[in-house]
PDB file of C-alpha atoms in Angstrom:
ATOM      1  CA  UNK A   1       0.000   0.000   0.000  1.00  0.00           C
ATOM      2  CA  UNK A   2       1.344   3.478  -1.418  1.00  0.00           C
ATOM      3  CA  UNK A   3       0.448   6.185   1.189  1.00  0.00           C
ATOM      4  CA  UNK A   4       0.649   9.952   0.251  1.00  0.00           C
ATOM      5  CA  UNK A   5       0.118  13.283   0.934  1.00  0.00           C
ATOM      6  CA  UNK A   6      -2.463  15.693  -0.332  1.00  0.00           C
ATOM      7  CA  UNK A   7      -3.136  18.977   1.105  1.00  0.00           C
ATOM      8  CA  UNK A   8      -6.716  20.466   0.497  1.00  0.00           C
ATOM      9  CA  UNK A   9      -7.365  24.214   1.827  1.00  0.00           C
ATOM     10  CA  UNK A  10      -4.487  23.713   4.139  1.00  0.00           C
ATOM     11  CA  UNK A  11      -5.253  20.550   5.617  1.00  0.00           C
ATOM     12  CA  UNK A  12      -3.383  17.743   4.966  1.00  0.00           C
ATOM     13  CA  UNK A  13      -4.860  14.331   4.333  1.00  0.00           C
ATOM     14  CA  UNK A  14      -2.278  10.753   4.323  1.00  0.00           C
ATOM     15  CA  UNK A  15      -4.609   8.405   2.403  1.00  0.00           C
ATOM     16  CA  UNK A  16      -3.255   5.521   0.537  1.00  0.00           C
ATOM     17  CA  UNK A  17      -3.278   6.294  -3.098  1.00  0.00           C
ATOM     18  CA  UNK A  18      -4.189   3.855  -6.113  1.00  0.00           C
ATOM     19  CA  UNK A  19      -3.495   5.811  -8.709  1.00  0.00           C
ATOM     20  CA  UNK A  20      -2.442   9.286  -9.470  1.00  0.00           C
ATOM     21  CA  UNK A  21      -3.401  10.375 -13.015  1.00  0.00           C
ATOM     22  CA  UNK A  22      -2.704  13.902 -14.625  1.00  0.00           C
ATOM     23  CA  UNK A  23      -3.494  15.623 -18.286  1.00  0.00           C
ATOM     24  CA  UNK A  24      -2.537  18.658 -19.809  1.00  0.00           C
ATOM     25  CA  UNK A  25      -5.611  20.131 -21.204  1.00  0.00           C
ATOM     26  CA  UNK A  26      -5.286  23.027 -24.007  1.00  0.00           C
ATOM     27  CA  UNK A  27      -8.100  25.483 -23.885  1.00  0.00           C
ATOM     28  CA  UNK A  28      -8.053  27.715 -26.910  1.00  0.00           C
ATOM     29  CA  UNK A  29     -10.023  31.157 -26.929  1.00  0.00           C
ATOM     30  CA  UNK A  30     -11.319  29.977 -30.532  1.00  0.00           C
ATOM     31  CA  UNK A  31     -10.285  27.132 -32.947  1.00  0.00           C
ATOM     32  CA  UNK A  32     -11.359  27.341 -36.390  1.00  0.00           C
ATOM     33  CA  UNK A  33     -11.195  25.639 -40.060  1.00  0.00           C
ATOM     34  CA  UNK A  34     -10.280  28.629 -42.778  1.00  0.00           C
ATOM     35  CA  UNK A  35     -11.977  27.202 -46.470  1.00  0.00           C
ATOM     36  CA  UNK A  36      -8.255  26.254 -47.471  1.00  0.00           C
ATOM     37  CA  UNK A  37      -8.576  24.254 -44.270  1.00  0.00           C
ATOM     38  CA  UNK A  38      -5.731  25.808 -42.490  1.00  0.00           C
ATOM     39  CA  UNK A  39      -6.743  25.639 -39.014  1.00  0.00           C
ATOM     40  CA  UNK A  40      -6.763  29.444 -36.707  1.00  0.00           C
ATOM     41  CA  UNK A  41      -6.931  29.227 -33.352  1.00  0.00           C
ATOM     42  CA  UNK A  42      -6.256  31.471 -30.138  1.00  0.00           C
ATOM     43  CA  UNK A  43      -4.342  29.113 -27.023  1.00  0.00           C
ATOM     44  CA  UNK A  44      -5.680  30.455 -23.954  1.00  0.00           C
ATOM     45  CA  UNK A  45      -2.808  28.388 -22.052  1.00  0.00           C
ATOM     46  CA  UNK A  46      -2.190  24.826 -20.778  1.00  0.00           C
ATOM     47  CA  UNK A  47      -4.350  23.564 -17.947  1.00  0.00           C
ATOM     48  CA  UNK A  48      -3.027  21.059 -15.441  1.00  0.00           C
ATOM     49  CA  UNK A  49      -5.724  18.643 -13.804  1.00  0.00           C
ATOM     50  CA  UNK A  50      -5.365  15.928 -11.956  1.00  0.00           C
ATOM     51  CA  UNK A  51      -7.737  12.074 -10.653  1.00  0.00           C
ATOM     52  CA  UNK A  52      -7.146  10.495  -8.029  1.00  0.00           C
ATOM     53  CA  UNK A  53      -8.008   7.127  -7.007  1.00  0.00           C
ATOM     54  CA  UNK A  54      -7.454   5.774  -3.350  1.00  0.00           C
ATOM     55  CA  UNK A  55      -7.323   2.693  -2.018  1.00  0.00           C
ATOM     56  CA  UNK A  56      -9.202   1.465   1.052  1.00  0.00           C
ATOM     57  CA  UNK A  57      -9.180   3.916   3.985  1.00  0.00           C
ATOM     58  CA  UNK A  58      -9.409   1.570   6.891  1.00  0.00           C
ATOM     59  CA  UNK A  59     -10.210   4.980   9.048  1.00  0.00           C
ATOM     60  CA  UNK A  60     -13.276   5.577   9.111  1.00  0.00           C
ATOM     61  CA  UNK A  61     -13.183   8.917  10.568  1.00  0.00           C
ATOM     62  CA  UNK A  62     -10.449  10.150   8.278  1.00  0.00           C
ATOM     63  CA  UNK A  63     -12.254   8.715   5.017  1.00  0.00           C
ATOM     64  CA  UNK A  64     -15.280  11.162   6.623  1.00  0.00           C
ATOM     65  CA  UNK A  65     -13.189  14.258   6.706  1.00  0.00           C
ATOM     66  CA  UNK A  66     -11.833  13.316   3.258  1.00  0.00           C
ATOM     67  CA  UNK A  67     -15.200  12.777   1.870  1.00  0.00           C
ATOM     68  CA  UNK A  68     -16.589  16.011   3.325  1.00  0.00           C
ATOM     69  CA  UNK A  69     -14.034  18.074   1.779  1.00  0.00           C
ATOM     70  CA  UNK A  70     -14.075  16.901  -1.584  1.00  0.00           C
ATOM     71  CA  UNK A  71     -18.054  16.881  -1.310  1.00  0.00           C
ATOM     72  CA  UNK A  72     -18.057  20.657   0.305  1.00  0.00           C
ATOM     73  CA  UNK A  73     -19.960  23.018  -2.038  1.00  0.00           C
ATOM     74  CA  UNK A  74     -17.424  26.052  -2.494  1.00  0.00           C
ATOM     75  CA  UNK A  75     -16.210  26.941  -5.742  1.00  0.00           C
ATOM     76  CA  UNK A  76     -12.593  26.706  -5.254  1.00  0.00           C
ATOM     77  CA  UNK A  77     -10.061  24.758  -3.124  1.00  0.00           C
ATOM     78  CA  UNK A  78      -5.998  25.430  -3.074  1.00  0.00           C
ATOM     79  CA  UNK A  79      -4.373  21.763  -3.302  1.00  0.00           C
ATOM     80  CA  UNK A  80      -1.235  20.136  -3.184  1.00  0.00           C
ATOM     81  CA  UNK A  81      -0.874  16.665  -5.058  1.00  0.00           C
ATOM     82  CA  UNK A  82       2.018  14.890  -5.631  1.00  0.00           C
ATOM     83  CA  UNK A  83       3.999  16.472  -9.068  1.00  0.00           C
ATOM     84  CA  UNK A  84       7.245  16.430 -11.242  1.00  0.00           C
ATOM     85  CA  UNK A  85       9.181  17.655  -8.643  1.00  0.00           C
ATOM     86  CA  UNK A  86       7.492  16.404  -5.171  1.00  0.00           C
ATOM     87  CA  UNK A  87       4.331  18.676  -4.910  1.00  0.00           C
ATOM     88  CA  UNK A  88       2.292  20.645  -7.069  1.00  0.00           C
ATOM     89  CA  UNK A  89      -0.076  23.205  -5.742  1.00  0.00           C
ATOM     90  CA  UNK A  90      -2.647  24.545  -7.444  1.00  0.00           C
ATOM     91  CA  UNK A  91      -6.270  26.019  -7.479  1.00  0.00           C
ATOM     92  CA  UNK A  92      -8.901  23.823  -8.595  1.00  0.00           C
ATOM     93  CA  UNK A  93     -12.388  22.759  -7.880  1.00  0.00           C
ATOM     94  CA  UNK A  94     -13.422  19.037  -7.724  1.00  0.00           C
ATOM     95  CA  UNK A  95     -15.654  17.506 -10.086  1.00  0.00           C
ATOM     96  CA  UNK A  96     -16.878  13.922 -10.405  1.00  0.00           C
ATOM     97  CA  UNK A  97     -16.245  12.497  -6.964  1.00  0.00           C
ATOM     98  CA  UNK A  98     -17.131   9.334  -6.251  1.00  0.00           C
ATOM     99  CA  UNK A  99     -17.117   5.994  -4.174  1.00  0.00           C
ATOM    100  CA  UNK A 100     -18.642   2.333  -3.648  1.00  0.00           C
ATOM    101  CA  UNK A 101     -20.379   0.783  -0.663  1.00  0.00           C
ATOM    102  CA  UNK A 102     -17.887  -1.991   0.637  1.00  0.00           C
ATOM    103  CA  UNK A 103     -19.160  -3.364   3.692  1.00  0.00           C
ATOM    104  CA  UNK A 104     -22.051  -2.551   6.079  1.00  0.00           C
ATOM    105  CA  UNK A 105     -22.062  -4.086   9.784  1.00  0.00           C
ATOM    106  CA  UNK A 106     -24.040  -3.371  11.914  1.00  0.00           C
ATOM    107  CA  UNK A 107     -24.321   0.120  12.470  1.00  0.00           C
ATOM    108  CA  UNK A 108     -20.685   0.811  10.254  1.00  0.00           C
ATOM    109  CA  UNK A 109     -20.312   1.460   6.602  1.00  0.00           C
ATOM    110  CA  UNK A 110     -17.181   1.037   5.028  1.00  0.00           C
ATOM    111  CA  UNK A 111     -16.578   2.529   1.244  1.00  0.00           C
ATOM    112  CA  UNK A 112     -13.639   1.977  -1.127  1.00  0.00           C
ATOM    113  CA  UNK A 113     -12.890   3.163  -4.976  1.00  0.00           C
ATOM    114  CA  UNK A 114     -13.290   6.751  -3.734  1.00  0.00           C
ATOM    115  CA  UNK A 115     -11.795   9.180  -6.798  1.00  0.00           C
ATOM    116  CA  UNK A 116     -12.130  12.578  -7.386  1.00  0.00           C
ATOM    117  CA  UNK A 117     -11.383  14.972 -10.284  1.00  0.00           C
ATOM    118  CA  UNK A 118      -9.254  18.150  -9.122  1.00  0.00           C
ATOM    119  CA  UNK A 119      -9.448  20.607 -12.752  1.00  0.00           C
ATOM    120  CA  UNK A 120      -7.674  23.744 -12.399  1.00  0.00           C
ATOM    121  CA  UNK A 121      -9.621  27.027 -12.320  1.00  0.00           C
ATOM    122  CA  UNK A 122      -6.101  28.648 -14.010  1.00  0.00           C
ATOM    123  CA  UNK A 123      -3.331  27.802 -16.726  1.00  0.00           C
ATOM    124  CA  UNK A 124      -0.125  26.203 -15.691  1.00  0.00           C
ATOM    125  CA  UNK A 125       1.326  27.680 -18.750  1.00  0.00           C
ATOM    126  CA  UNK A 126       0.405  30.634 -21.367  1.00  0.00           C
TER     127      UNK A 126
END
């Protein structure tokens, strides 16, 4: 089991982590076909985002506080996840989080295959 750091709104979180996964997505102001079929376009800049996928958080209590942050409705969270050179911070909000029901005892419910989107609310590079 792989256990890392991420820091959301200054609060950091050591989960076990599954996968990380990042793209580089290009927004462009405009992209269009000229009737030569040269293509124009206007690059707004290069947008970092980032999924993550955990593995089993055996703490219940510190899967809640996870889940509650990733599921708290404000438009924008500062996070750290792990980068090219050790940590990447970056403003983002989360989109697409999600888990599975696991096990249920009793009066305990245990999830797993929690992942979350973090998409960056600025270029990385213009």
């Amino acid at each position: 089991m792989q256990y890392g750091m991420i820091e959301i709104d200054g609060k950091p979180f050591y989960v076990p982590l599954e996968a990380v996964g990042r793209t580089a997505d290009f927004l462009d102001k405009y992209a269009q076909r000229t009737e030569s079929g040269d293509l124009e376009r206007e690059l707004i800049g290069v947008y970092t985002n980032y999924q993550l996928q955990f593995l089993p958080i055996t703490n219940r209590a510190e899967y809640a506080r996870l889940w509650d942050k990733l599921t708290e409705p404000v438009e924008f969270h500062d996070v750290v996840v792990p980068g090219e050179n050790g940590a990447y911070g970056f403003r983002a909000y989360f989109s697409g989080v999600s888990d599975q029901l696991l096990l249920q005892r009793a009066e305990r419910t245990y999830w797993s295959d929690l992942k979350v989107k973090f998409t960056a609310k600025s270029p990385a590079r213009v």
